[in-house]
Amino acid sequence: MARRLTLIASLVALLVAIAAAPAEAMKIRNLMAPPSVCPGQTNSSAPVYKQERAMRCMTNYARRHAGSGGYARSAKLSSSADRKGEDILRCDSFSHNACGRDFTFWLRRVDFIGGCWTAGENIAWGSGPLGDARSVFRAWMHSSGHRQNILSGDYSQLGVSLRVGTLDGTRGAHVWVQHFGDRC
């Protein structure tokens, strides 16, 4: 009898796990902005500012559809994100510590950090269709840590940057950086 209960409990746990995977995928799918809502999300040859605008739009769409408000645009966070992207390309180092600098280096340099603050960072890169805003955003949403930054209630501001260059021998690499923050 104990063996039968263990088998039944194992089967129930397996069924719950199988059901949870599609449910999570469906939830993520519902957080993805349609191209008509955030234009340019699949156009990796559009001007950088349009691609960045599409990424901000997709991020705020996901937040609103998850029950949170959108992020306020922050010039300081956009500047720090842009400089981080520049470091990644210049040092050919896809890392939160590009050029040997910790992730808060540029946040301090643009004077975002001071007093009470919190911050987070998402980075990604791809080329061709894997470098467009939609592909990168989808990858972030399928990564629990990146998704947590996007949907977090700990931040109120967002900076987005796209830098295009050569990374790891790949020309036309799209390097995306999101800096999230809040100042108390």
Short mmCIF file of C-alpha atoms in Angstrom, two decimals:
data_model
loop_
_atom_site.label_atom_id
_atom_site.label_comp_id
_atom_site.label_asym_id
_atom_site.label_seq_id
_atom_site.Cartn_x
_atom_site.Cartn_y
_atom_site.Cartn_z
CA MET A 1 0.00 0.00 0.00
CA ALA A 2 2.82 2.46 0.88
CA ARG A 3 4.52 1.65 -2.43
CA ARG A 4 1.27 2.32 -4.30
CA LEU A 5 0.82 5.70 -2.52
CA THR A 6 4.41 6.64 -3.35
CA LEU A 7 3.83 5.75 -6.99
CA ILE A 8 0.58 7.75 -7.08
CA ALA A 9 2.26 10.74 -5.39
CA SER A 10 5.12 10.54 -7.91
CA LEU A 11 2.70 10.45 -10.83
CA VAL A 12 0.76 13.43 -9.45
CA ALA A 13 4.01 15.38 -9.01
CA LEU A 14 5.04 14.53 -12.58
CA LEU A 15 1.66 15.64 -13.95
CA VAL A 16 1.86 18.92 -12.01
CA ALA A 17 5.37 19.55 -13.38
CA ILE A 18 4.25 18.78 -16.94
CA ALA A 19 1.24 21.08 -16.60
CA ALA A 20 3.35 23.89 -15.07
CA ALA A 21 5.79 24.12 -18.01
CA PRO A 22 3.11 24.98 -20.61
CA ALA A 23 1.40 27.27 -18.10
CA GLU A 24 4.66 29.21 -17.60
CA ALA A 25 5.20 29.35 -21.38
CA MET A 26 1.62 30.62 -21.83
CA LYS A 27 2.17 33.28 -19.16
CA ILE A 28 5.34 34.47 -20.91
CA ARG A 29 3.57 34.45 -24.29
CA ASN A 30 0.88 36.72 -22.80
CA LEU A 31 3.57 39.17 -21.65
CA MET A 32 5.04 39.53 -25.16
CA ALA A 33 3.81 42.70 -26.87
CA PRO A 34 2.35 42.19 -30.32
CA PRO A 35 4.36 43.92 -33.09
CA SER A 36 1.44 46.30 -33.67
CA VAL A 37 1.74 47.57 -30.07
CA CYS A 38 5.53 47.99 -30.08
CA PRO A 39 6.52 48.68 -33.71
CA GLY A 40 10.00 47.83 -34.93
CA GLN A 41 10.65 44.99 -32.49
CA THR A 42 11.70 42.62 -35.29
CA ASN A 43 13.64 45.12 -37.42
CA SER A 44 17.32 44.82 -36.50
CA SER A 45 18.25 47.23 -39.29
CA ALA A 46 16.07 50.09 -37.98
CA PRO A 47 17.81 53.11 -36.46
CA VAL A 48 19.09 52.34 -32.96
CA TYR A 49 16.72 54.80 -31.26
CA LYS A 50 13.71 53.00 -32.80
CA GLN A 51 14.97 49.61 -31.65
CA GLU A 52 15.59 50.98 -28.14
CA ARG A 53 12.08 52.47 -28.13
CA ALA A 54 10.65 49.06 -29.11
CA MET A 55 12.57 47.40 -26.23
CA ARG A 56 11.28 49.96 -23.69
CA CYS A 57 7.77 49.47 -25.03
CA MET A 58 8.02 45.67 -24.75
CA THR A 59 9.37 45.93 -21.21
CA ASN A 60 6.57 48.22 -20.08
CA TYR A 61 3.95 46.13 -21.91
CA ALA A 62 5.08 43.04 -19.99
CA ARG A 63 5.01 44.93 -16.69
CA ARG A 64 1.52 46.31 -17.28
CA HIS A 65 0.22 42.88 -18.28
CA ALA A 66 1.80 41.35 -15.18
CA GLY A 67 -0.08 43.85 -13.01
CA SER A 68 2.68 46.43 -12.44
CA GLY A 69 3.07 49.94 -13.75
CA GLY A 70 5.53 50.82 -16.47
CA TYR A 71 9.04 52.01 -15.76
CA ALA A 72 9.85 55.72 -15.97
CA ARG A 73 12.55 56.49 -18.52
CA SER A 74 15.79 57.55 -16.86
CA ALA A 75 18.44 59.56 -18.73
CA LYS A 76 21.06 58.54 -16.15
CA LEU A 77 20.23 54.84 -16.46
CA SER A 78 20.16 55.10 -20.26
CA SER A 79 23.59 56.72 -20.16
CA SER A 80 25.04 54.07 -17.84
CA ALA A 81 23.51 51.28 -19.96
CA ASP A 82 24.98 52.83 -23.12
CA ARG A 83 28.43 53.08 -21.59
CA LYS A 84 28.21 49.45 -20.41
CA GLY A 85 27.36 48.38 -23.97
CA GLU A 86 30.32 50.38 -25.23
CA ASP A 87 32.59 48.59 -22.71
CA ILE A 88 31.32 45.17 -23.81
CA LEU A 89 32.22 45.93 -27.44
CA ARG A 90 35.47 47.80 -26.75
CA CYS A 91 36.87 45.10 -24.48
CA ASP A 92 35.26 42.25 -26.45
CA SER A 93 33.93 41.02 -23.11
CA PHE A 94 30.31 39.95 -22.84
CA SER A 95 30.09 40.17 -19.08
CA HIS A 96 28.44 42.09 -16.26
CA ASN A 97 32.07 42.93 -15.39
CA ALA A 98 33.19 44.03 -18.88
CA CYS A 99 36.62 45.67 -18.97
CA GLY A 100 37.16 44.50 -15.38
CA ARG A 101 34.55 46.94 -14.04
CA ASP A 102 31.85 45.83 -11.63
CA PHE A 103 28.29 46.28 -12.81
CA THR A 104 27.81 49.46 -10.74
CA PHE A 105 30.82 51.27 -12.27
CA TRP A 106 28.83 53.28 -14.82
CA LEU A 107 25.91 53.76 -12.43
CA ARG A 108 28.34 55.56 -10.11
CA ARG A 109 29.95 57.52 -12.96
CA VAL A 110 26.61 58.95 -14.14
CA ASP A 111 25.77 59.84 -10.53
CA PHE A 112 22.81 57.47 -10.20
CA ILE A 113 24.23 55.80 -7.11
CA GLY A 114 24.28 57.88 -3.96
CA GLY A 115 22.40 57.62 -0.72
CA CYS A 116 19.71 54.96 -0.84
CA TRP A 117 19.46 53.12 -4.16
CA THR A 118 18.82 49.75 -5.78
CA ALA A 119 19.80 48.64 -9.28
CA GLY A 120 19.79 45.69 -11.64
CA GLU A 121 21.14 44.87 -15.08
CA ASN A 122 20.18 42.72 -18.03
CA ILE A 123 22.64 42.17 -20.89
CA ALA A 124 22.27 40.18 -24.09
CA TRP A 125 23.67 40.04 -27.57
CA GLY A 126 22.82 38.47 -30.88
CA SER A 127 23.20 39.07 -34.58
CA GLY A 128 20.75 39.07 -37.46
CA PRO A 129 17.26 38.05 -36.36
CA LEU A 130 18.65 36.87 -33.00
CA GLY A 131 19.70 40.44 -32.20
CA ASP A 132 16.37 42.15 -32.70
CA ALA A 133 14.42 43.50 -29.74
CA ARG A 134 11.77 40.76 -29.82
CA SER A 135 14.26 37.87 -29.89
CA VAL A 136 16.34 39.33 -27.07
CA PHE A 137 13.29 40.21 -24.99
CA ARG A 138 11.87 36.70 -25.46
CA ALA A 139 15.18 35.19 -24.30
CA TRP A 140 15.18 37.45 -21.23
CA MET A 141 11.61 36.47 -20.40
CA HIS A 142 12.56 32.78 -20.54
CA SER A 143 15.38 33.38 -18.04
CA SER A 144 14.11 33.65 -14.48
CA GLY A 145 16.73 36.20 -13.33
CA HIS A 146 16.25 38.48 -16.33
CA ARG A 147 12.46 38.16 -16.14
CA GLN A 148 12.64 39.03 -12.43
CA ASN A 149 14.47 42.28 -13.25
CA ILE A 150 11.92 43.17 -15.92
CA LEU A 151 8.90 42.49 -13.70
CA SER A 152 10.41 43.53 -10.35
CA GLY A 153 8.64 45.89 -8.00
CA ASP A 154 12.04 46.91 -6.61
CA TYR A 155 12.72 49.31 -9.47
CA SER A 156 10.83 52.29 -10.84
CA GLN A 157 13.18 53.52 -13.57
CA LEU A 158 14.66 52.01 -16.72
CA GLY A 159 17.50 52.79 -19.08
CA VAL A 160 17.89 50.88 -22.36
CA SER A 161 20.83 50.83 -24.73
CA LEU A 162 21.65 49.11 -27.98
CA ARG A 163 25.19 49.15 -29.32
CA VAL A 164 26.06 47.53 -32.65
CA GLY A 165 29.61 46.39 -33.40
CA THR A 166 31.90 43.39 -33.46
CA LEU A 167 31.76 40.98 -30.53
CA ASP A 168 33.50 37.64 -30.30
CA GLY A 169 34.40 37.92 -34.00
CA THR A 170 30.79 38.54 -35.04
CA ARG A 171 30.25 41.75 -37.03
CA GLY A 172 26.88 43.41 -36.62
CA ALA A 173 26.45 42.10 -33.08
CA HIS A 174 23.57 43.82 -31.30
CA VAL A 175 24.55 44.33 -27.66
CA TRP A 176 21.55 45.12 -25.46
CA VAL A 177 21.79 46.54 -21.94
CA GLN A 178 18.94 47.33 -19.57
CA HIS A 179 19.68 49.19 -16.35
CA PHE A 180 16.94 49.17 -13.73
CA GLY A 181 16.96 51.35 -10.66
CA ASP A 182 15.24 53.13 -7.88
CA ARG A 183 16.37 55.86 -5.51
CA CYS A 184 14.72 55.94 -2.12
#
